[in-house]
Tab-separated table of C-alpha atoms and ligand atoms in Angstrom:
chain	number	residue	atom	x	y	z
O	1025	MET	CA	90.942	-60.449	-113.279
O	1026	ASN	CA	92.994	-57.435	-112.245
O	1027	ILE	CA	94.761	-54.809	-114.274
O	1028	ILE	CA	98.237	-53.906	-113.096
O	1029	LEU	CA	99.724	-50.722	-114.472
O	1030	ILE	CA	103.494	-50.578	-114.591
O	1031	GLY	CA	105.944	-48.076	-116.033
O	1032	MET	CA	108.277	-45.249	-115.242
O	1033	MET	CA	107.637	-42.389	-112.844
O	1034	GLY	CA	105.587	-39.831	-114.732
O	1035	SER	CA	104.033	-42.343	-117.106
O	1036	GLY	CA	100.573	-41.600	-115.692
O	1037	LYS	CA	99.803	-44.899	-113.961
O	1038	SER	CA	97.906	-43.378	-111.028
O	1039	THR	CA	95.823	-40.931	-113.064
O	1040	ALA	CA	94.976	-43.431	-115.800
O	1041	GLY	CA	94.402	-46.195	-113.242
O	1042	ARG	CA	91.873	-44.129	-111.306
O	1043	ILE	CA	89.942	-43.248	-114.467
O	1044	LEU	CA	90.057	-46.827	-115.737
O	1045	ALA	CA	88.745	-48.208	-112.425
O	1046	GLU	CA	85.937	-45.640	-112.439
O	1047	LYS	CA	84.888	-46.600	-115.943
O	1048	LEU	CA	84.924	-50.309	-115.158
O	1049	LYS	CA	83.383	-49.777	-111.713
O	1050	TRP	CA	86.316	-51.692	-110.280
O	1051	LYS	CA	88.346	-50.884	-107.180
O	1052	PHE	CA	91.462	-48.779	-107.555
O	1053	TYR	CA	94.643	-49.199	-105.539
O	1054	ASP	CA	97.666	-46.961	-105.714
O	1055	LEU	CA	100.567	-48.866	-104.223
O	1056	ASP	CA	102.570	-45.815	-103.120
O	1057	SER	CA	99.495	-44.328	-101.401
O	1058	ILE	CA	98.803	-47.601	-99.591
O	1059	ILE	CA	102.393	-47.666	-98.296
O	1060	GLU	CA	102.204	-44.009	-97.274
O	1061	SER	CA	98.983	-44.419	-95.330
O	1062	GLU	CA	100.159	-47.642	-93.659
O	1063	GLN	CA	103.489	-46.099	-92.663
O	1064	LYS	CA	102.074	-42.630	-91.993
O	1065	MET	CA	105.079	-41.312	-93.908
O	1066	THR	CA	105.595	-40.094	-97.445
O	1067	VAL	CA	107.603	-42.214	-99.890
O	1068	THR	CA	110.371	-39.599	-99.675
O	1069	GLU	CA	110.449	-39.846	-95.874
O	1070	ILE	CA	110.625	-43.636	-96.076
O	1071	PHE	CA	113.569	-43.422	-98.512
O	1072	ASN	CA	115.309	-40.837	-96.330
O	1073	GLN	CA	114.750	-42.462	-92.974
O	1074	LYS	CA	114.726	-46.173	-93.803
O	1075	GLY	CA	116.417	-46.418	-97.199
O	1076	GLU	CA	115.402	-47.786	-100.580
O	1077	ALA	CA	115.769	-51.455	-99.590
O	1078	ALA	CA	113.260	-50.951	-96.755
O	1079	PHE	CA	110.875	-49.214	-99.166
O	1080	ARG	CA	111.138	-52.149	-101.610
O	1081	GLU	CA	110.247	-54.515	-98.786
O	1082	LEU	CA	107.195	-52.428	-97.830
O	1083	GLU	CA	106.220	-52.295	-101.496
O	1084	LYS	CA	106.482	-56.078	-101.737
O	1085	GLN	CA	104.335	-56.559	-98.623
O	1086	ALA	CA	101.707	-54.046	-99.749
O	1087	LEU	CA	101.421	-55.750	-103.125
O	1088	ALA	CA	101.288	-59.256	-101.653
O	1089	LYS	CA	98.348	-58.155	-99.482
O	1090	LEU	CA	96.379	-57.309	-102.612
O	1091	THR	CA	96.799	-60.827	-103.991
O	1092	GLY	CA	93.483	-62.603	-104.044
O	1093	GLN	CA	91.524	-59.480	-104.955
O	1094	THR	CA	89.667	-59.473	-108.230
O	1095	ASN	CA	88.314	-56.737	-110.439
O	1096	CYS	CA	90.742	-54.128	-109.350
O	1097	VAL	CA	93.127	-51.768	-111.042
O	1098	ILE	CA	96.494	-51.420	-109.334
O	1099	ALA	CA	98.916	-48.591	-110.085
O	1100	THR	CA	102.390	-49.693	-109.026
O	1101	GLY	CA	105.449	-47.565	-108.294
O	1102	GLY	CA	107.987	-47.373	-111.102
O	1103	GLY	CA	110.429	-49.741	-109.402
O	1104	ALA	CA	107.974	-52.504	-108.433
O	1105	PRO	CA	108.521	-54.617	-111.588
O	1106	THR	CA	112.262	-54.833	-110.869
O	1107	GLN	CA	111.505	-57.247	-108.022
O	1108	ASP	CA	110.900	-60.815	-109.136
O	1109	GLU	CA	108.593	-61.602	-106.219
O	1110	ASN	CA	106.260	-58.789	-107.231
O	1111	TRP	CA	105.533	-60.574	-110.507
O	1112	LYS	CA	104.238	-63.518	-108.468
O	1113	SER	CA	101.963	-61.127	-106.573
O	1114	PHE	CA	100.701	-59.630	-109.830
O	1115	GLY	CA	99.109	-63.066	-110.311
O	1116	GLU	CA	98.413	-65.217	-113.330
O	1117	LYS	CA	94.936	-63.831	-113.867
O	1118	SER	CA	96.110	-60.241	-114.093
O	1119	ALA	CA	96.689	-58.215	-117.197
O	1120	VAL	CA	99.953	-56.356	-116.726
O	1121	VAL	CA	99.996	-53.199	-118.816
O	1122	TRP	CA	103.143	-51.141	-119.363
O	1123	LEU	CA	102.456	-47.449	-119.881
O	1124	LYS	CA	105.302	-46.695	-122.220
O	1125	SER	CA	106.535	-43.128	-122.625
O	1126	SER	CA	109.649	-41.675	-124.181
O	1127	PRO	CA	112.325	-40.212	-121.891
O	1128	GLN	CA	111.641	-36.753	-123.324
O	1129	VAL	CA	107.949	-36.895	-122.448
O	1130	LEU	CA	108.665	-38.343	-118.998
O	1131	PHE	CA	111.155	-35.570	-118.380
O	1132	GLN	CA	108.652	-32.877	-119.367
O	1133	ARG	CA	105.865	-34.352	-117.241
O	1134	LEU	CA	108.095	-34.782	-114.199
O	1135	GLU	CA	109.522	-31.309	-114.583
O	1136	HIS	CA	106.020	-29.864	-114.276
O	1137	SER	CA	104.962	-32.045	-111.375
O	1138	GLY	CA	106.821	-34.637	-109.463
O	1139	ASN	CA	110.581	-34.360	-109.666
O	1140	LYS	CA	110.753	-32.700	-106.249
O	1141	THR	CA	108.714	-35.387	-104.527
O	1142	ARG	CA	110.320	-38.457	-106.056
O	1143	PRO	CA	113.372	-39.615	-104.118
O	1144	LEU	CA	115.182	-41.157	-107.088
O	1145	ILE	CA	115.207	-37.907	-109.080
O	1146	LYS	CA	114.890	-35.137	-106.532
O	1147	ASP	CA	118.628	-34.450	-106.210
O	1148	VAL	CA	119.728	-35.070	-109.774
O	1149	PHE	CA	116.966	-34.424	-112.287
O	1150	SER	CA	117.954	-34.407	-115.932
O	1151	LEU	CA	117.005	-36.053	-119.198
O	1152	GLU	CA	120.145	-38.184	-118.884
O	1153	LYS	CA	118.980	-39.450	-115.508
O	1154	ILE	CA	115.603	-40.440	-116.945
O	1155	PHE	CA	117.362	-42.194	-119.847
O	1156	LYS	CA	119.550	-44.075	-117.388
O	1157	ILE	CA	116.678	-45.259	-115.179
O	1158	LEU	CA	114.563	-46.230	-118.195
O	1159	ASN	CA	117.486	-48.095	-119.666
O	1160	GLU	CA	117.914	-50.113	-116.479
O	1161	ARG	CA	114.185	-50.769	-116.167
O	1162	GLU	CA	113.169	-51.558	-119.724
O	1163	MET	CA	113.973	-55.285	-119.460
O	1164	PHE	CA	111.585	-55.544	-116.507
O	1165	TYR	CA	108.807	-53.515	-118.104
O	1166	GLN	CA	109.027	-55.678	-121.222
O	1167	ARG	CA	107.679	-58.609	-119.214
O	1168	ALA	CA	104.211	-56.989	-119.369
O	1169	GLN	CA	101.679	-58.716	-121.649
O	1170	PHE	CA	100.570	-55.350	-122.980
O	1171	ALA	CA	102.390	-52.146	-123.805
O	1172	VAL	CA	100.532	-48.897	-124.381
O	1173	GLU	CA	102.417	-45.974	-125.895
O	1174	THR	CA	101.263	-42.841	-124.106
O	1175	ASP	CA	103.270	-40.050	-125.775
O	1176	GLY	CA	100.878	-37.341	-126.945
O	1177	LEU	CA	97.897	-38.901	-125.165
O	1178	ASN	CA	95.987	-37.424	-122.258
O	1179	PRO	CA	94.915	-39.762	-119.425
O	1180	GLU	CA	91.429	-40.293	-120.933
O	1181	GLU	CA	92.930	-41.283	-124.277
O	1182	THR	CA	95.374	-43.613	-122.547
O	1183	VAL	CA	92.479	-45.304	-120.772
O	1184	GLU	CA	90.539	-45.685	-124.027
O	1185	LYS	CA	93.591	-47.271	-125.584
O	1186	ILE	CA	93.935	-49.739	-122.706
O	1187	MET	CA	90.250	-50.637	-122.953
O	1188	ARG	CA	90.489	-51.253	-126.702
O	1189	LEU	CA	93.619	-53.318	-126.326
O	1190	LEU	CA	92.449	-55.713	-123.625
O	1191	PRO	CA	89.464	-55.396	-124.629
O	1192	LEU	CA	87.254	-54.263	-121.749
O	1193	ASN	CA	83.650	-53.172	-121.661
O	1194	PRO	CA	82.501	-50.682	-119.045
M	1119	S3P	C1	109.891	-45.223	-107.798
M	1119	S3P	C2	108.725	-44.666	-108.276
M	1119	S3P	C3	107.749	-44.004	-107.408
M	1119	S3P	C4	107.855	-44.500	-105.973
M	1119	S3P	C5	109.256	-44.410	-105.502
M	1119	S3P	C6	110.230	-45.227	-106.351
M	1119	S3P	C7	110.832	-45.876	-108.735
M	1119	S3P	O1	106.424	-44.246	-107.891
M	1119	S3P	O2	107.395	-45.819	-105.859
M	1119	S3P	O3	109.629	-43.074	-105.514
M	1119	S3P	O4	111.689	-46.649	-108.279
M	1119	S3P	O5	110.711	-45.644	-109.956
M	1119	S3P	P1	105.822	-43.575	-109.250
M	1119	S3P	O6	106.236	-44.455	-110.383
M	1119	S3P	O7	104.350	-43.607	-109.019
M	1119	S3P	O8	106.384	-42.212	-109.325
């Protein structure tokens, strides 16, 4: 099986995913990084030069290429679950885990690292903006089989919580 981490920007998918894969001795894939290395452009450059729709298409293709892999942890970008086709690529044998954080915590985390490099929040970054995006996304994130509340947890604790919930043995 695979573990797919979904959730908002700043919810810690990449950091937790890397630690989780290490503990399980599984492969780790970060969808945004795959797209960036394939395109030789950053996500921001892709948004600026090609637009969001083109990025969503690249995201879809990158994810579809991972279908058929087993024993891997995949950290998706925050918008991936909004695309119906991506749920097909997640696959029936995958555990989809939503890393669920409050808008306040997301705002704080992104303020310290990340708001400048994320195209959807780099121009207008406010708590209201995070609320708005989360509000639009929640219905998609709720499709996950598992939800892990991450407020107040560090990445290690988040990973332990995921492992207890699934449950997984390293
Ligand atoms: C996006 C989240 C980003 C990245 C892109 C779009 C989104 O990934 O895919 O900027 O739509 O929420 P992270 O969730 O890893 O920041």
